[in-house]
């Protein structure tokens, strides 16, 4: 992403099940390496923290925590967030925290959603972060008006998807919304709450009936190909939002390295 594409703004997710494989033992070696590489190249990072962070199954819960009660899980999540914030609050590459990923949207293999707990997470980050980085709260671009995200976050993050597989119907579905749909919602948020809306997840990879590594290339290309990629970029530009994080970097690398498609 940095060397081949010259990316200067990257959304970097933290994964609870990779950082705390054993209860109470935190391994930041991989994350340290990634953040160091970003700083060497002058890259700015949006760091996603919490239980629910991008990539299936969405909620990345360590094996040792899966059998615990909700209250016990929440206590461990607050401990994790404290460690992450204290580790990286002074790093020049980190410009904002995204606390949880679409916390109000019931998607993924997650044991619970809890708005009051999200407030505790945000309060903890704010109490620890002496640099006062903004907090991004994200929500579905297609299934939400972003009101709850705007109430809690300094910045609202939206997803933006165009063509997806709908399991309940067994078909690929193209969202009918126009760019104006997103622009008008963003204007409402700005007027009511004075908050900026950015796209933290613009579709730039397939969304099919199976996970990518279980899907044939032919199936993948039904929801993402070169034409769809260009159309999604053009669509995003027409929404009038100022900032977009494209979701699909690892898939592009796989297409280049394994499929010979650039």
Short mmCIF file of C-alpha atoms in Angstrom, two decimals:
data_model
loop_
_atom_site.label_atom_id
_atom_site.label_comp_id
_atom_site.label_asym_id
_atom_site.label_seq_id
_atom_site.Cartn_x
_atom_site.Cartn_y
_atom_site.Cartn_z
CA UNK A 1 0.00 0.00 0.00
CA UNK A 2 2.72 2.44 0.93
CA UNK A 3 5.46 1.54 -1.55
CA UNK A 4 3.40 0.43 -4.58
CA UNK A 5 0.49 2.84 -4.34
CA UNK A 6 1.99 5.69 -2.34
CA UNK A 7 -0.85 5.64 0.18
CA UNK A 8 -0.57 8.42 2.74
CA UNK A 9 -3.72 7.71 4.76
CA UNK A 10 -4.43 4.19 5.98
CA UNK A 11 -7.09 2.72 8.24
CA UNK A 12 -5.33 0.20 10.50
CA UNK A 13 -7.42 -2.21 12.54
CA UNK A 14 -6.37 -3.75 15.84
CA UNK A 15 -7.52 -7.30 16.55
CA UNK A 16 -8.23 -8.41 20.10
CA UNK A 17 -7.70 -12.10 19.28
CA UNK A 18 -4.22 -11.38 17.89
CA UNK A 19 -3.07 -8.95 20.56
CA UNK A 20 -4.30 -10.86 23.64
CA UNK A 21 -4.04 -14.53 22.67
CA UNK A 22 -3.65 -15.40 26.36
CA UNK A 23 -5.65 -13.54 28.98
CA UNK A 24 -3.69 -10.64 30.41
CA UNK A 25 -0.73 -11.09 28.04
CA UNK A 26 -0.51 -8.43 25.31
CA UNK A 27 1.60 -8.77 22.18
CA UNK A 28 2.02 -5.53 20.24
CA UNK A 29 4.96 -6.66 18.12
CA UNK A 30 3.08 -6.77 14.79
CA UNK A 31 1.20 -3.54 15.47
CA UNK A 32 4.40 -1.79 16.53
CA UNK A 33 6.02 -2.83 13.25
CA UNK A 34 3.12 -1.56 11.16
CA UNK A 35 3.01 1.79 12.94
CA UNK A 36 6.78 2.18 12.67
CA UNK A 37 6.59 1.57 8.90
CA UNK A 38 3.84 4.17 8.62
CA UNK A 39 5.91 6.74 10.47
CA UNK A 40 8.99 6.08 8.34
CA UNK A 41 6.93 6.95 5.26
CA UNK A 42 4.93 9.84 6.70
CA UNK A 43 1.63 7.95 6.62
CA UNK A 44 -1.32 9.02 8.78
CA UNK A 45 -3.28 6.24 10.50
CA UNK A 46 -6.91 5.93 11.54
CA UNK A 47 -6.54 3.31 14.27
CA UNK A 48 -9.60 1.11 14.88
CA UNK A 49 -9.88 -0.28 18.41
CA UNK A 50 -12.31 -2.41 20.41
CA UNK A 51 -14.00 -5.81 20.10
CA UNK A 52 -15.63 -5.18 16.70
CA UNK A 53 -13.09 -4.12 14.11
CA UNK A 54 -13.14 -4.51 10.31
CA UNK A 55 -12.94 -7.95 8.66
CA UNK A 56 -15.12 -11.00 9.12
CA UNK A 57 -16.24 -12.22 11.63
CA UNK A 58 -16.28 -8.54 12.72
CA UNK A 59 -16.05 -9.31 16.44
CA UNK A 60 -12.53 -10.67 17.00
CA UNK A 61 -12.87 -12.38 20.37
CA UNK A 62 -10.02 -14.54 21.70
CA UNK A 63 -10.88 -18.16 22.48
CA UNK A 64 -10.31 -17.64 26.20
CA UNK A 65 -12.90 -14.82 26.28
CA UNK A 66 -15.71 -16.51 24.34
CA UNK A 67 -17.10 -18.39 27.33
CA UNK A 68 -17.06 -15.40 29.64
CA UNK A 69 -20.07 -13.32 30.60
CA UNK A 70 -20.83 -10.06 28.84
CA UNK A 71 -19.65 -8.10 31.87
CA UNK A 72 -16.36 -10.01 32.01
CA UNK A 73 -15.80 -9.54 28.28
CA UNK A 74 -16.43 -5.82 28.62
CA UNK A 75 -13.94 -5.51 31.46
CA UNK A 76 -11.30 -7.21 29.30
CA UNK A 77 -12.11 -4.95 26.34
CA UNK A 78 -11.61 -1.84 28.48
CA UNK A 79 -8.26 -3.24 29.63
CA UNK A 80 -7.29 -3.83 25.99
CA UNK A 81 -8.31 -0.33 24.93
CA UNK A 82 -6.32 1.17 27.81
CA UNK A 83 -3.19 -0.71 26.70
CA UNK A 84 -3.63 0.31 23.04
CA UNK A 85 -4.26 3.99 23.76
CA UNK A 86 -1.37 4.27 26.21
CA UNK A 87 0.91 2.54 23.69
CA UNK A 88 0.07 4.72 20.71
CA UNK A 89 -1.35 8.03 21.93
CA UNK A 90 1.99 9.79 21.37
CA UNK A 91 2.73 8.33 17.95
CA UNK A 92 2.80 11.00 15.25
CA UNK A 93 1.23 8.67 12.69
CA UNK A 94 -2.03 8.22 14.61
CA UNK A 95 -4.41 11.08 13.79
CA UNK A 96 -7.68 9.58 15.12
CA UNK A 97 -9.22 6.62 16.96
CA UNK A 98 -12.15 4.74 15.51
CA UNK A 99 -13.84 3.16 18.52
CA UNK A 100 -15.49 -0.09 17.39
CA UNK A 101 -16.68 -0.71 13.82
CA UNK A 102 -20.34 -0.03 13.05
CA UNK A 103 -21.26 -0.65 16.71
CA UNK A 104 -24.99 -0.05 16.12
CA UNK A 105 -25.24 -2.27 13.03
CA UNK A 106 -26.08 -5.94 13.78
CA UNK A 107 -23.67 -7.51 11.31
CA UNK A 108 -21.12 -10.25 11.91
CA UNK A 109 -20.66 -12.95 14.52
CA UNK A 110 -21.01 -10.80 17.63
CA UNK A 111 -22.39 -11.77 21.04
CA UNK A 112 -23.95 -8.42 21.85
CA UNK A 113 -24.29 -4.72 21.07
CA UNK A 114 -24.34 -2.20 23.90
CA UNK A 115 -24.62 1.54 23.40
CA UNK A 116 -23.93 2.29 27.07
CA UNK A 117 -20.72 0.28 26.93
CA UNK A 118 -19.67 2.17 23.81
CA UNK A 119 -20.02 5.37 25.83
CA UNK A 120 -17.68 3.88 28.46
CA UNK A 121 -15.13 3.01 25.77
CA UNK A 122 -15.24 6.54 24.35
CA UNK A 123 -14.93 8.09 27.82
CA UNK A 124 -11.92 5.87 28.57
CA UNK A 125 -10.15 6.86 25.35
CA UNK A 126 -10.78 10.54 26.01
CA UNK A 127 -9.49 10.25 29.59
CA UNK A 128 -6.25 8.58 28.48
CA UNK A 129 -5.46 10.48 25.30
CA UNK A 130 -3.59 13.59 26.36
CA UNK A 131 -3.15 14.51 22.68
CA UNK A 132 -6.95 14.74 22.26
CA UNK A 133 -7.14 12.94 18.92
CA UNK A 134 -10.65 12.97 17.43
CA UNK A 135 -12.85 9.91 17.87
CA UNK A 136 -14.57 8.43 14.83
CA UNK A 137 -17.80 6.46 15.29
CA UNK A 138 -18.91 4.56 12.21
CA UNK A 139 -22.27 3.34 10.99
CA UNK A 140 -23.85 1.77 7.94
CA UNK A 141 -24.01 4.05 4.94
CA UNK A 142 -27.05 2.32 3.51
CA UNK A 143 -29.00 1.33 6.63
CA UNK A 144 -28.63 4.29 8.95
CA UNK A 145 -29.07 8.05 9.21
CA UNK A 146 -25.95 8.28 11.44
CA UNK A 147 -27.74 10.10 14.28
CA UNK A 148 -26.39 7.88 17.07
CA UNK A 149 -22.86 8.01 15.64
CA UNK A 150 -23.03 11.80 15.46
CA UNK A 151 -24.17 12.06 19.08
CA UNK A 152 -21.17 10.11 20.34
CA UNK A 153 -18.30 10.71 17.92
CA UNK A 154 -16.26 13.77 16.97
CA UNK A 155 -16.38 12.55 13.36
CA UNK A 156 -18.95 10.27 11.72
CA UNK A 157 -17.61 7.43 9.61
CA UNK A 158 -19.82 5.81 6.98
CA UNK A 159 -19.52 2.70 4.88
CA UNK A 160 -20.28 2.90 1.16
CA UNK A 161 -21.16 -0.28 -0.72
CA UNK A 162 -22.66 -0.69 -4.18
CA UNK A 163 -22.96 -4.39 -5.12
CA UNK A 164 -23.28 -7.09 -2.45
CA UNK A 165 -24.52 -10.64 -1.99
CA UNK A 166 -27.76 -10.84 0.00
CA UNK A 167 -27.84 -14.23 1.70
CA UNK A 168 -31.52 -14.05 2.59
CA UNK A 169 -32.48 -13.58 -1.09
CA UNK A 170 -29.68 -15.60 -2.67
CA UNK A 171 -28.87 -12.85 -5.18
CA UNK A 172 -26.42 -10.04 -5.87
CA UNK A 173 -28.03 -6.71 -5.06
CA UNK A 174 -27.01 -3.27 -6.26
CA UNK A 175 -27.97 -0.49 -3.87
CA UNK A 176 -30.23 1.99 -5.67
CA UNK A 177 -29.13 5.04 -3.68
CA UNK A 178 -27.74 8.03 -5.54
CA UNK A 179 -24.70 10.08 -4.45
CA UNK A 180 -27.15 12.73 -3.31
CA UNK A 181 -28.53 10.28 -0.72
CA UNK A 182 -25.20 10.33 1.12
CA UNK A 183 -24.58 14.04 0.58
CA UNK A 184 -27.96 15.05 2.03
CA UNK A 185 -27.50 12.84 5.09
CA UNK A 186 -24.06 14.36 5.63
CA UNK A 187 -25.52 17.87 5.39
CA UNK A 188 -28.16 16.99 7.99
CA UNK A 189 -25.45 15.71 10.36
CA UNK A 190 -23.40 18.85 9.83
CA UNK A 191 -26.38 21.12 10.46
CA UNK A 192 -27.71 19.27 13.52
CA UNK A 193 -24.46 18.27 15.21
CA UNK A 194 -21.68 20.26 13.54
CA UNK A 195 -19.89 16.99 12.72
CA UNK A 196 -18.01 16.03 9.55
CA UNK A 197 -18.86 12.78 7.75
CA UNK A 198 -16.11 10.74 6.08
CA UNK A 199 -16.23 7.37 4.35
CA UNK A 200 -14.23 4.88 6.41
CA UNK A 201 -15.08 1.91 4.18
CA UNK A 202 -15.65 2.34 0.45
CA UNK A 203 -16.22 -0.98 -1.31
CA UNK A 204 -13.15 -1.89 -3.39
CA UNK A 205 -13.27 -5.69 -3.12
CA UNK A 206 -15.88 -8.41 -3.82
CA UNK A 207 -18.77 -9.27 -1.53
CA UNK A 208 -19.99 -12.73 -2.45
CA UNK A 209 -21.74 -15.76 -0.93
CA UNK A 210 -18.48 -17.06 0.57
CA UNK A 211 -15.35 -15.55 2.10
CA UNK A 212 -12.85 -14.39 -0.52
CA UNK A 213 -10.36 -17.21 -0.01
CA UNK A 214 -13.19 -19.74 -0.57
CA UNK A 215 -14.52 -18.03 -3.72
CA UNK A 216 -13.39 -18.72 -7.31
CA UNK A 217 -12.13 -15.66 -9.16
CA UNK A 218 -15.10 -15.86 -11.53
CA UNK A 219 -17.47 -15.55 -8.58
CA UNK A 220 -15.48 -12.67 -7.08
CA UNK A 221 -15.70 -10.69 -10.28
CA UNK A 222 -19.50 -10.69 -10.16
CA UNK A 223 -19.40 -8.04 -7.44
CA UNK A 224 -15.99 -6.42 -8.07
CA UNK A 225 -14.09 -6.01 -11.31
CA UNK A 226 -12.23 -3.15 -12.94
CA UNK A 227 -15.41 -1.46 -14.21
CA UNK A 228 -17.16 -1.79 -10.87
CA UNK A 229 -14.06 -0.45 -9.11
CA UNK A 230 -13.99 2.65 -11.32
CA UNK A 231 -17.74 3.14 -10.96
CA UNK A 232 -17.49 3.00 -7.17
CA UNK A 233 -14.73 5.64 -7.17
CA UNK A 234 -16.71 7.93 -9.47
CA UNK A 235 -19.83 7.41 -7.36
CA UNK A 236 -17.95 8.28 -4.18
CA UNK A 237 -16.56 11.48 -5.65
CA UNK A 238 -20.09 12.61 -6.54
CA UNK A 239 -21.27 12.32 -2.92
CA UNK A 240 -19.27 15.41 -2.00
CA UNK A 241 -17.65 13.79 1.04
CA UNK A 242 -14.05 14.89 1.49
CA UNK A 243 -12.33 11.70 2.60
CA UNK A 244 -12.56 8.02 1.64
CA UNK A 245 -10.81 4.92 2.93
CA UNK A 246 -10.99 2.17 0.32
CA UNK A 247 -11.60 -1.35 1.63
CA UNK A 248 -9.79 -4.01 -0.37
CA UNK A 249 -6.03 -3.48 -0.22
CA UNK A 250 -5.19 -7.09 0.59
CA UNK A 251 -7.43 -8.29 -2.26
CA UNK A 252 -5.67 -5.96 -4.72
CA UNK A 253 -2.33 -7.41 -3.59
CA UNK A 254 -3.64 -10.96 -4.08
CA UNK A 255 -4.95 -10.06 -7.54
CA UNK A 256 -1.55 -8.62 -8.47
CA UNK A 257 0.67 -11.33 -6.97
CA UNK A 258 -1.44 -14.45 -7.49
CA UNK A 259 -3.64 -13.60 -10.47
CA UNK A 260 -1.32 -11.32 -12.44
CA UNK A 261 -4.01 -8.62 -12.60
CA UNK A 262 -2.95 -5.06 -11.82
#
